[in-house]
PDB file of C-alpha atoms and ligand atoms in Angstrom:
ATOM      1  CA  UNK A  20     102.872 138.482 106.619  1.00 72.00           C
ATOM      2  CA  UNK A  21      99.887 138.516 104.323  1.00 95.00           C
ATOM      3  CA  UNK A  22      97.581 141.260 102.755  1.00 98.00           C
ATOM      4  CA  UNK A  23      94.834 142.928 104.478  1.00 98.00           C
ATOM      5  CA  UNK A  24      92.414 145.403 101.692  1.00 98.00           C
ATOM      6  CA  UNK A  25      89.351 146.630 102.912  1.00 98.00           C
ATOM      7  CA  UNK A  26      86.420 148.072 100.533  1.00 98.00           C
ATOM      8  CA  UNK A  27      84.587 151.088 101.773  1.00 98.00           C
ATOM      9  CA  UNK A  28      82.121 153.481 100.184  1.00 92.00           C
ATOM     10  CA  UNK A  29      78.695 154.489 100.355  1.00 87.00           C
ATOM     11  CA  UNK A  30      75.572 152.763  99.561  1.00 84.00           C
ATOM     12  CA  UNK A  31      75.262 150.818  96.266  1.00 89.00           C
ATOM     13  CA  UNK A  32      78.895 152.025  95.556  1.00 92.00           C
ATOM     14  CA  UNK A  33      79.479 148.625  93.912  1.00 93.00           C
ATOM     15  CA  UNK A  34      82.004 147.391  96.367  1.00 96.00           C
ATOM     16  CA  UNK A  35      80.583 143.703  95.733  1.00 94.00           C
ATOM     17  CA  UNK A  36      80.963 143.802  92.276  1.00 96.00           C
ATOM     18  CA  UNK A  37      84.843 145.157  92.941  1.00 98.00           C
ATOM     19  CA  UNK A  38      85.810 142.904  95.469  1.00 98.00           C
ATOM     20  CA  UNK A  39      84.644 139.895  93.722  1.00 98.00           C
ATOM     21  CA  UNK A  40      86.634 140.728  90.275  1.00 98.00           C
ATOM     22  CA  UNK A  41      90.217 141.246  92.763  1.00 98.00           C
ATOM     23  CA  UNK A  42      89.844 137.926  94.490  1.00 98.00           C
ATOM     24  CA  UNK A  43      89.007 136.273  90.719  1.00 98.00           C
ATOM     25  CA  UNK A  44      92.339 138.084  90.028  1.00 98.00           C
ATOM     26  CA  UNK A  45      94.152 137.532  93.005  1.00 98.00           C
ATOM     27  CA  UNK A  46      93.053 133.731  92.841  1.00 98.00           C
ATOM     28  CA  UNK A  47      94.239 133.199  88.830  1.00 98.00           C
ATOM     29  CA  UNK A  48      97.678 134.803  90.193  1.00 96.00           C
ATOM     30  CA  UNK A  49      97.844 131.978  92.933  1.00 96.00           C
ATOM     31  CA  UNK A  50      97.299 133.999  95.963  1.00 97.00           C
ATOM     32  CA  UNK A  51      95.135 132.888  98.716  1.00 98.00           C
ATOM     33  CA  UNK A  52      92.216 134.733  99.320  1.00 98.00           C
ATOM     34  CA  UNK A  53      90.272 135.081 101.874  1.00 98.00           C
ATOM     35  CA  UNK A  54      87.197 136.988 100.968  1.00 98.00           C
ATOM     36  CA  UNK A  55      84.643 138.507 103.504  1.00 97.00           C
ATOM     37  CA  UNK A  56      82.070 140.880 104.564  1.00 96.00           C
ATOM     38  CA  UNK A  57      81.233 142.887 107.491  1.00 97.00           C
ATOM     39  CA  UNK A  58      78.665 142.793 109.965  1.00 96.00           C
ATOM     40  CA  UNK A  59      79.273 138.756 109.541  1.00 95.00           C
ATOM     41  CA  UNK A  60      81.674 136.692 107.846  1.00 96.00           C
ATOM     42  CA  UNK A  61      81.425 134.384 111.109  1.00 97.00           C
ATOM     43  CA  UNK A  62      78.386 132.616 112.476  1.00 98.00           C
ATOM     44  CA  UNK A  63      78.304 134.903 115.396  1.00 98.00           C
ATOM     45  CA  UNK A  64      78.798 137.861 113.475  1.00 98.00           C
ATOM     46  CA  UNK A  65      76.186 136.484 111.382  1.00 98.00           C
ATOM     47  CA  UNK A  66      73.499 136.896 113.902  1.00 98.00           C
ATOM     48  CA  UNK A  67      74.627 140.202 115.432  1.00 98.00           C
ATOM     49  CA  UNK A  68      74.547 141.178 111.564  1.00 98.00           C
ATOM     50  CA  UNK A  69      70.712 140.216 111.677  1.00 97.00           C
ATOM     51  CA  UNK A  70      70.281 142.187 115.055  1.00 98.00           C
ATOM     52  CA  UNK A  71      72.037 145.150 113.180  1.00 98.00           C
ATOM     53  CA  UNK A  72      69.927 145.196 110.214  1.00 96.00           C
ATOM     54  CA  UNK A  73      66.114 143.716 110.828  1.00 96.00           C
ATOM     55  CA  UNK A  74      63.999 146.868 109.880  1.00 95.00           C
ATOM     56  CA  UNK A  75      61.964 146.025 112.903  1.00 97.00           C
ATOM     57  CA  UNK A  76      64.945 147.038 115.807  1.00 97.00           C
ATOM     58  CA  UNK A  77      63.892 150.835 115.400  1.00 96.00           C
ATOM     59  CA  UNK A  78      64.674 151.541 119.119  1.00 98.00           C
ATOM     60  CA  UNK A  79      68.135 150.610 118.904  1.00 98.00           C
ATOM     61  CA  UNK A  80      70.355 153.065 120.579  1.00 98.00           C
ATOM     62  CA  UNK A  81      72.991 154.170 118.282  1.00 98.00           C
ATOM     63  CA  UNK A  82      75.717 153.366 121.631  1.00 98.00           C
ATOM     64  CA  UNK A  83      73.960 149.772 120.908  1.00 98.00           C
ATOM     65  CA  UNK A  84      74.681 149.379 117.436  1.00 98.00           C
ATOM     66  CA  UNK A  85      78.465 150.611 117.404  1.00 98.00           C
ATOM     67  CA  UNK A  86      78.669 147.767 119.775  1.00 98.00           C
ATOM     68  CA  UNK A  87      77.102 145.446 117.799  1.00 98.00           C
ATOM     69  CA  UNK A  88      79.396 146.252 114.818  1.00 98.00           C
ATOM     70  CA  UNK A  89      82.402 146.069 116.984  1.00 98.00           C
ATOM     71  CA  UNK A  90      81.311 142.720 118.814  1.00 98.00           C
ATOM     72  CA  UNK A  91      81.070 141.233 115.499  1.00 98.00           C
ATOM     73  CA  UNK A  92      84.449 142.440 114.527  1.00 98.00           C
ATOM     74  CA  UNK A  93      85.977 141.510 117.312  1.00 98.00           C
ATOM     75  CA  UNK A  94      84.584 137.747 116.317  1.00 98.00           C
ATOM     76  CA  UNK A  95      85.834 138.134 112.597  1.00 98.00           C
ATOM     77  CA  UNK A  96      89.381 139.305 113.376  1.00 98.00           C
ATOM     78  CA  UNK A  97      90.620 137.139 116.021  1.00 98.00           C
ATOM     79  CA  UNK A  98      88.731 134.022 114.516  1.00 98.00           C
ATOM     80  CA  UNK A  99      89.301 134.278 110.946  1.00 98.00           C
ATOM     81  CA  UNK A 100      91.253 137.358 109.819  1.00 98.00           C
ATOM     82  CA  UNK A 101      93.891 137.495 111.502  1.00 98.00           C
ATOM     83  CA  UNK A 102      94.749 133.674 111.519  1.00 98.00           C
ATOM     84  CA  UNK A 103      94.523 133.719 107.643  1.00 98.00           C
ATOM     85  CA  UNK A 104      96.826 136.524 107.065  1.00 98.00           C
ATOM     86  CA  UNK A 105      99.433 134.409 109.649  1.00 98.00           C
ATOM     87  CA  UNK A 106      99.440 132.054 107.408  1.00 98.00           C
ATOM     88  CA  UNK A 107     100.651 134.651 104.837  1.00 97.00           C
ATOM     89  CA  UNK A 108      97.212 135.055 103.051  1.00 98.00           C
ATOM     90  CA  UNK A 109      94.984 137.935 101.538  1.00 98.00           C
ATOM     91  CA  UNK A 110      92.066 138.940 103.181  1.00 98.00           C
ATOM     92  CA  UNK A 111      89.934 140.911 101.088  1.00 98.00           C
ATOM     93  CA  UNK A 112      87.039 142.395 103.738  1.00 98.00           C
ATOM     94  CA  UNK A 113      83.547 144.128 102.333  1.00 97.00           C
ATOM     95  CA  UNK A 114      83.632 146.898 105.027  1.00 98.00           C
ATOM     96  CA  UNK A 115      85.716 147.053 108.191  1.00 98.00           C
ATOM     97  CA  UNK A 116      86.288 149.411 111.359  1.00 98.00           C
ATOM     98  CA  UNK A 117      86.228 152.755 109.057  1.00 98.00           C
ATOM     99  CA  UNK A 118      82.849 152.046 108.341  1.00 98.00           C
ATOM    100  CA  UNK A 119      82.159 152.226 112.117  1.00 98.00           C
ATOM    101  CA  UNK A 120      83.705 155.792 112.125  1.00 98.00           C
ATOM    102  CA  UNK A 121      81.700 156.796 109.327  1.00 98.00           C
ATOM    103  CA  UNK A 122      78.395 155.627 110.133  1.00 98.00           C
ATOM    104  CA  UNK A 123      78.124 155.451 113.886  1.00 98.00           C
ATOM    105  CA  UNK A 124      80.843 158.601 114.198  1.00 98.00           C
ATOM    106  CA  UNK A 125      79.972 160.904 111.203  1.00 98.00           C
ATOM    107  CA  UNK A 126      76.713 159.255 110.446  1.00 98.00           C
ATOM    108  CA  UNK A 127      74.889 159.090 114.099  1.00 98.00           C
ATOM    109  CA  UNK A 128      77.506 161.936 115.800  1.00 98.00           C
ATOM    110  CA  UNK A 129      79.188 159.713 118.276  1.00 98.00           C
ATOM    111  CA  UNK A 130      82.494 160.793 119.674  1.00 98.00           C
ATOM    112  CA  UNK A 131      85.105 159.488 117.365  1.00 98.00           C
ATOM    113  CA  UNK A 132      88.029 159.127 120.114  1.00 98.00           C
ATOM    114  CA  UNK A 133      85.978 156.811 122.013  1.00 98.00           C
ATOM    115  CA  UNK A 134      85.337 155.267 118.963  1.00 98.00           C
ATOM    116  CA  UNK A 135      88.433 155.134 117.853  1.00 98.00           C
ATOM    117  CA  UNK A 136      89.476 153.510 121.461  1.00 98.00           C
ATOM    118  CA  UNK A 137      87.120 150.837 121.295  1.00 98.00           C
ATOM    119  CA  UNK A 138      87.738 149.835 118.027  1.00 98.00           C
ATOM    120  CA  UNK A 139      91.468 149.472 118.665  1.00 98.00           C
ATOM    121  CA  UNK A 140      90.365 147.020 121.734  1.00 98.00           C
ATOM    122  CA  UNK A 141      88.076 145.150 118.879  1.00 98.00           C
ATOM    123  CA  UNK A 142      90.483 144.543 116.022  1.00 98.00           C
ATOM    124  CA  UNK A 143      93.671 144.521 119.019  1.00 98.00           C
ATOM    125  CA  UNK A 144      95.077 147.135 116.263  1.00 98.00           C
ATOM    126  CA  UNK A 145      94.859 145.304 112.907  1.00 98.00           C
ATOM    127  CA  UNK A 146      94.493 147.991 110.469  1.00 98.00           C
ATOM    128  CA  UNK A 147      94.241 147.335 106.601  1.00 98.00           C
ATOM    129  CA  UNK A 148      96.990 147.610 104.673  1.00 98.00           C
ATOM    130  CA  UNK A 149      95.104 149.222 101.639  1.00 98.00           C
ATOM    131  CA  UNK A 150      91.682 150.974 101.918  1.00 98.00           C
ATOM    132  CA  UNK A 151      89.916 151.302  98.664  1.00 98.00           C
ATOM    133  CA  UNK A 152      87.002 154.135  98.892  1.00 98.00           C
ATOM    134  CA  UNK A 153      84.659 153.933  96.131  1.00 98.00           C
ATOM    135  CA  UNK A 154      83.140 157.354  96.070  1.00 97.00           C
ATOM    136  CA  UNK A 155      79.994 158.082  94.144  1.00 96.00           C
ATOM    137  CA  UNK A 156      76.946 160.622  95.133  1.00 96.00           C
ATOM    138  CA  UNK A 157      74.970 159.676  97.620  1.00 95.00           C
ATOM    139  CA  UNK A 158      71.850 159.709  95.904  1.00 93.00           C
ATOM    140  CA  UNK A 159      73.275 158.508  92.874  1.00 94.00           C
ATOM    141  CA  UNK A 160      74.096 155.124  95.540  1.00 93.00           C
ATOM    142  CA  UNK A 161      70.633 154.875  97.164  1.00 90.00           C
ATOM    143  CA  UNK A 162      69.296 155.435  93.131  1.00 90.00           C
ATOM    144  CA  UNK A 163      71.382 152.018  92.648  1.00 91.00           C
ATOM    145  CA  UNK A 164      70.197 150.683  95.249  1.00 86.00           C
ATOM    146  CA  UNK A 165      66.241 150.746  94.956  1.00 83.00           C
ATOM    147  CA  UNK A 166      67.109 150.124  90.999  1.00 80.00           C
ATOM    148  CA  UNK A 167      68.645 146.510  92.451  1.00 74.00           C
ATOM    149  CA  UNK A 168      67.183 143.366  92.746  1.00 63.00           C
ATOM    150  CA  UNK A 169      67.926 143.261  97.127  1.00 65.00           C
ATOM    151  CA  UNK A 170      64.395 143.337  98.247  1.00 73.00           C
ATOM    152  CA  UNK A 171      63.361 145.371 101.157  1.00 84.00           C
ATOM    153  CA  UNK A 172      65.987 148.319 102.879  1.00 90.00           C
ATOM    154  CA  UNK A 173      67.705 147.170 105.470  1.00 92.00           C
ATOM    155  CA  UNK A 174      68.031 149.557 108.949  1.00 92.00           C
ATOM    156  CA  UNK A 175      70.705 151.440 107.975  1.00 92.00           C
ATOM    157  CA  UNK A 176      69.432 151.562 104.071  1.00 91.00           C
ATOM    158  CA  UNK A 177      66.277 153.579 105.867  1.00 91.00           C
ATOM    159  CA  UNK A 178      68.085 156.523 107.119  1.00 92.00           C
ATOM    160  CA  UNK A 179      67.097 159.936 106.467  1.00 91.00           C
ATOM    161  CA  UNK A 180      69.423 161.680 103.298  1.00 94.00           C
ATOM    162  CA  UNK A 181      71.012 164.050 105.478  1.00 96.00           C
ATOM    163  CA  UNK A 182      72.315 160.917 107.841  1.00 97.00           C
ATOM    164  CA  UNK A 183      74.399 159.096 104.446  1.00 96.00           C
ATOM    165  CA  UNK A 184      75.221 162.685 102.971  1.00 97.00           C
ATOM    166  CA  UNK A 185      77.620 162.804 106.610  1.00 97.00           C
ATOM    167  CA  UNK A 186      78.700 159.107 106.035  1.00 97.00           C
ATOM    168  CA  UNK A 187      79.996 160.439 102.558  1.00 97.00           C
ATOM    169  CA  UNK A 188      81.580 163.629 103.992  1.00 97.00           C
ATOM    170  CA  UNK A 189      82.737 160.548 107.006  1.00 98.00           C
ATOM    171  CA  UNK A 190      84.610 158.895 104.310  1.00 98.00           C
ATOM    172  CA  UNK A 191      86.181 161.690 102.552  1.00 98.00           C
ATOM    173  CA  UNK A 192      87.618 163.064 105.641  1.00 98.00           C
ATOM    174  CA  UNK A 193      88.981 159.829 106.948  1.00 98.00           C
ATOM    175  CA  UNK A 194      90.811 159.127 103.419  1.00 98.00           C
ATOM    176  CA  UNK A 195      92.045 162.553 103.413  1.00 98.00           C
ATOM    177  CA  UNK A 196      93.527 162.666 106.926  1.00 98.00           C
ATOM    178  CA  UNK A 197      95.538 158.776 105.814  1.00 98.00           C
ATOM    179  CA  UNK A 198      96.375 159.142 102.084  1.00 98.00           C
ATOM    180  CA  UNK A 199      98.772 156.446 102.202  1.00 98.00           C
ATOM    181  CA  UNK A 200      96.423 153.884 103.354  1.00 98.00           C
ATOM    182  CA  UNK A 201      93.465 154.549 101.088  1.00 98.00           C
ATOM    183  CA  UNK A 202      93.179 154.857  97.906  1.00 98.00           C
ATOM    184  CA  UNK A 203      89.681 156.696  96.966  1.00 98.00           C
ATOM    185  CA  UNK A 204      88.132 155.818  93.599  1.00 98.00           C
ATOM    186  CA  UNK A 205      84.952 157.434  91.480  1.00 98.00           C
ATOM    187  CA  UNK A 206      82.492 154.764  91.356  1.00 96.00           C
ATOM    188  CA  UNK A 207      80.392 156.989  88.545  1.00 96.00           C
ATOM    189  CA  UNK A 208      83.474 155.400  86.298  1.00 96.00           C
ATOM    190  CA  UNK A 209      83.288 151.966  84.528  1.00 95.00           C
ATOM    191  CA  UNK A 210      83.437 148.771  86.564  1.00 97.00           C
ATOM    192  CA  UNK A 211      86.731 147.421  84.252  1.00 98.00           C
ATOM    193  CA  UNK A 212      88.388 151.081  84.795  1.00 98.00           C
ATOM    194  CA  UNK A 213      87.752 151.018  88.476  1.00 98.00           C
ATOM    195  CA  UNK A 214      89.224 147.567  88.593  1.00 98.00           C
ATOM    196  CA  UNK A 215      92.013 148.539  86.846  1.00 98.00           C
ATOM    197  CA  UNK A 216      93.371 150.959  89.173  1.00 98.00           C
ATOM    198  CA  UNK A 217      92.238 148.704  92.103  1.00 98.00           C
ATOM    199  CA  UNK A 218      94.613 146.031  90.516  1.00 98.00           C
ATOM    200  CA  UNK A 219      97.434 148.163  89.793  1.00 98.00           C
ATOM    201  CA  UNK A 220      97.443 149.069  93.265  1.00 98.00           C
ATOM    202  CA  UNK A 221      97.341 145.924  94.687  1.00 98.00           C
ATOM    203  CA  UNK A 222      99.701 144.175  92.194  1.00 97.00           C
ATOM    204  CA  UNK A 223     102.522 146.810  93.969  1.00 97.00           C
ATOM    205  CA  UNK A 224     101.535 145.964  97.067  1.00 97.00           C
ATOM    206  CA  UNK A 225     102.507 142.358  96.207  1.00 94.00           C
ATOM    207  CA  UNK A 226     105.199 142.902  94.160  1.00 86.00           C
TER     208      UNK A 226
HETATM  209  P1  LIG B 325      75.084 145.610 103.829  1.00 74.77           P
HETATM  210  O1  LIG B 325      73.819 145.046 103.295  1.00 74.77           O
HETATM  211  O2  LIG B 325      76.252 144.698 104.007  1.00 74.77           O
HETATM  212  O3  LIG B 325      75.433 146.903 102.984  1.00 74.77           O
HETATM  213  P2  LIG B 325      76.557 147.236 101.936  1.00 74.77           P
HETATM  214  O4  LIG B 325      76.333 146.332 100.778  1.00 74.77           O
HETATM  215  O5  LIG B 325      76.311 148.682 101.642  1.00 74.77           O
HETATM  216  O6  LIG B 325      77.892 147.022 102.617  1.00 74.77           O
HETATM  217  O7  LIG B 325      74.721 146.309 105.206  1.00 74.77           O
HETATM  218  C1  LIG B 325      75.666 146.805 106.046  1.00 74.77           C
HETATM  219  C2  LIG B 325      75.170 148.149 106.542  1.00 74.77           C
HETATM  220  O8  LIG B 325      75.759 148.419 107.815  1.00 74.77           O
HETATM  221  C3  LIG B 325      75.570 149.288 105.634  1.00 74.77           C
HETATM  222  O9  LIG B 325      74.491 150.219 105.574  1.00 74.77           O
HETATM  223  C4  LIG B 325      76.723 149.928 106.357  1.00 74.77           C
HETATM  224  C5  LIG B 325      76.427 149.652 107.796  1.00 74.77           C
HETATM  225  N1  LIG B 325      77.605 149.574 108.689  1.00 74.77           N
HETATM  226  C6  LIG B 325      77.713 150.455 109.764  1.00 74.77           C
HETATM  227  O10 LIG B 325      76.838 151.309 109.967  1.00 74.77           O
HETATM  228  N2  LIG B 325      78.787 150.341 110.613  1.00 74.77           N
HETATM  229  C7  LIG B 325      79.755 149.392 110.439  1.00 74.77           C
HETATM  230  O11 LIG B 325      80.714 149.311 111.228  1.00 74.77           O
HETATM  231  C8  LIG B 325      79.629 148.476 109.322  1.00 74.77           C
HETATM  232  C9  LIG B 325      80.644 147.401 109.093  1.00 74.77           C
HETATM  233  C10 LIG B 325      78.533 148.611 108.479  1.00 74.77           C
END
């Protein structure tokens, strides 16, 4: 009953570029894709998204904004996730709940079993199939970043060093305590080597 892959990583870890290339991939080999992004990827998740990222929303309480994210996903699995893969599809997501334990647990020191509750009440227990982390430095990412052509830093973009450096860490941990789901990557490799093993992996989860 479809595919669910999620793409997580730290800033300006190239996720876009990545998830773009699989779907052009998965599309050529007939599957279905779905491809989408978190916060968003629905119109109400779209404007929570701008809640969750205008600059200007410094006094947002960090118990606020994991609720935000999860609101949103709430909105994106029930309305279009979870419908598509019933239909036997692949949904290819930019970001999903382990981005919540990073950020909001690791990244803003919120108590990951509550987190961890409330997200299961979000999602109603989807988990992804395959987690692809693609890990890089963290200022190496932000470096990427400012080098890009994306205009101001969002809210989350604006956080002290010390705030993504425990995102990172976040991630590492939360791949090493489920190997089997996620399969970590080093972004400071080629974008045609990273997509490589991406596909590989992918192509046996078809198979
Ligand atoms: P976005 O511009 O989509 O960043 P990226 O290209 O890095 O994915 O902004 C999303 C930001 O929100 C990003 O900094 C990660 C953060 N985020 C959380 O803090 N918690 C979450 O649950 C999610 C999905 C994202």
């Amino acid at each position: 009953m479809g595919l669910f892959v999620t793409f997580e990583g730290p800033e300006g870890s190239g996720k876009t570029t990545q998830i773009r290339l699989l779907a052009e991939w998965l599309r050529a080999r007939g599957a279905d894709v779905l491809l989408t992004r978190e916060p968003g990827g629905t119109r109400i998740g779209d404007a929570v998204r701008g809640l969750l990222l205008d600059p200007a929303n410094t006094e947002m309480r960090s118990e606020t904004e994991f609720l935000l994210f999860s609101a949103a996903r709430a909105q994106i699995v029930g309305q279009v996730i979870r419908p598509h893969l019933a239909r036997g599809g692949v949904v290819l997501c930019d970001r999903f709940a382990d981005s919540s334990l990073a950020y909001q647990g690791y990244g803003r020191q919120l108590d990951l079993a509550l987190l961890r509750t409330v997200t299961t009440f979000a999602t109603a227990g989807l988990t992804p199939d395959l987690t692809v982390c693609l890990n890089l430095p963290v200022l190496e990412g932000l470096r990427r970043k400012q080098g890009g052509d994306q205009g101001e830093w969002n809210r989350m973009e604006r956080e002290r060093l010390e705030f993504h450096e425990r995102v990172h860490a976040g991630f590492l941990s939360l791949a090493a305590a489920e190997p089997s789901r996620w399969l970590v990557l080093d972004a400071m490799r080629g974008v045609d080597e990273v997509q490589e093993e991406i596909r590989k992996r992918v192509g046996g989860l078809l198979a």
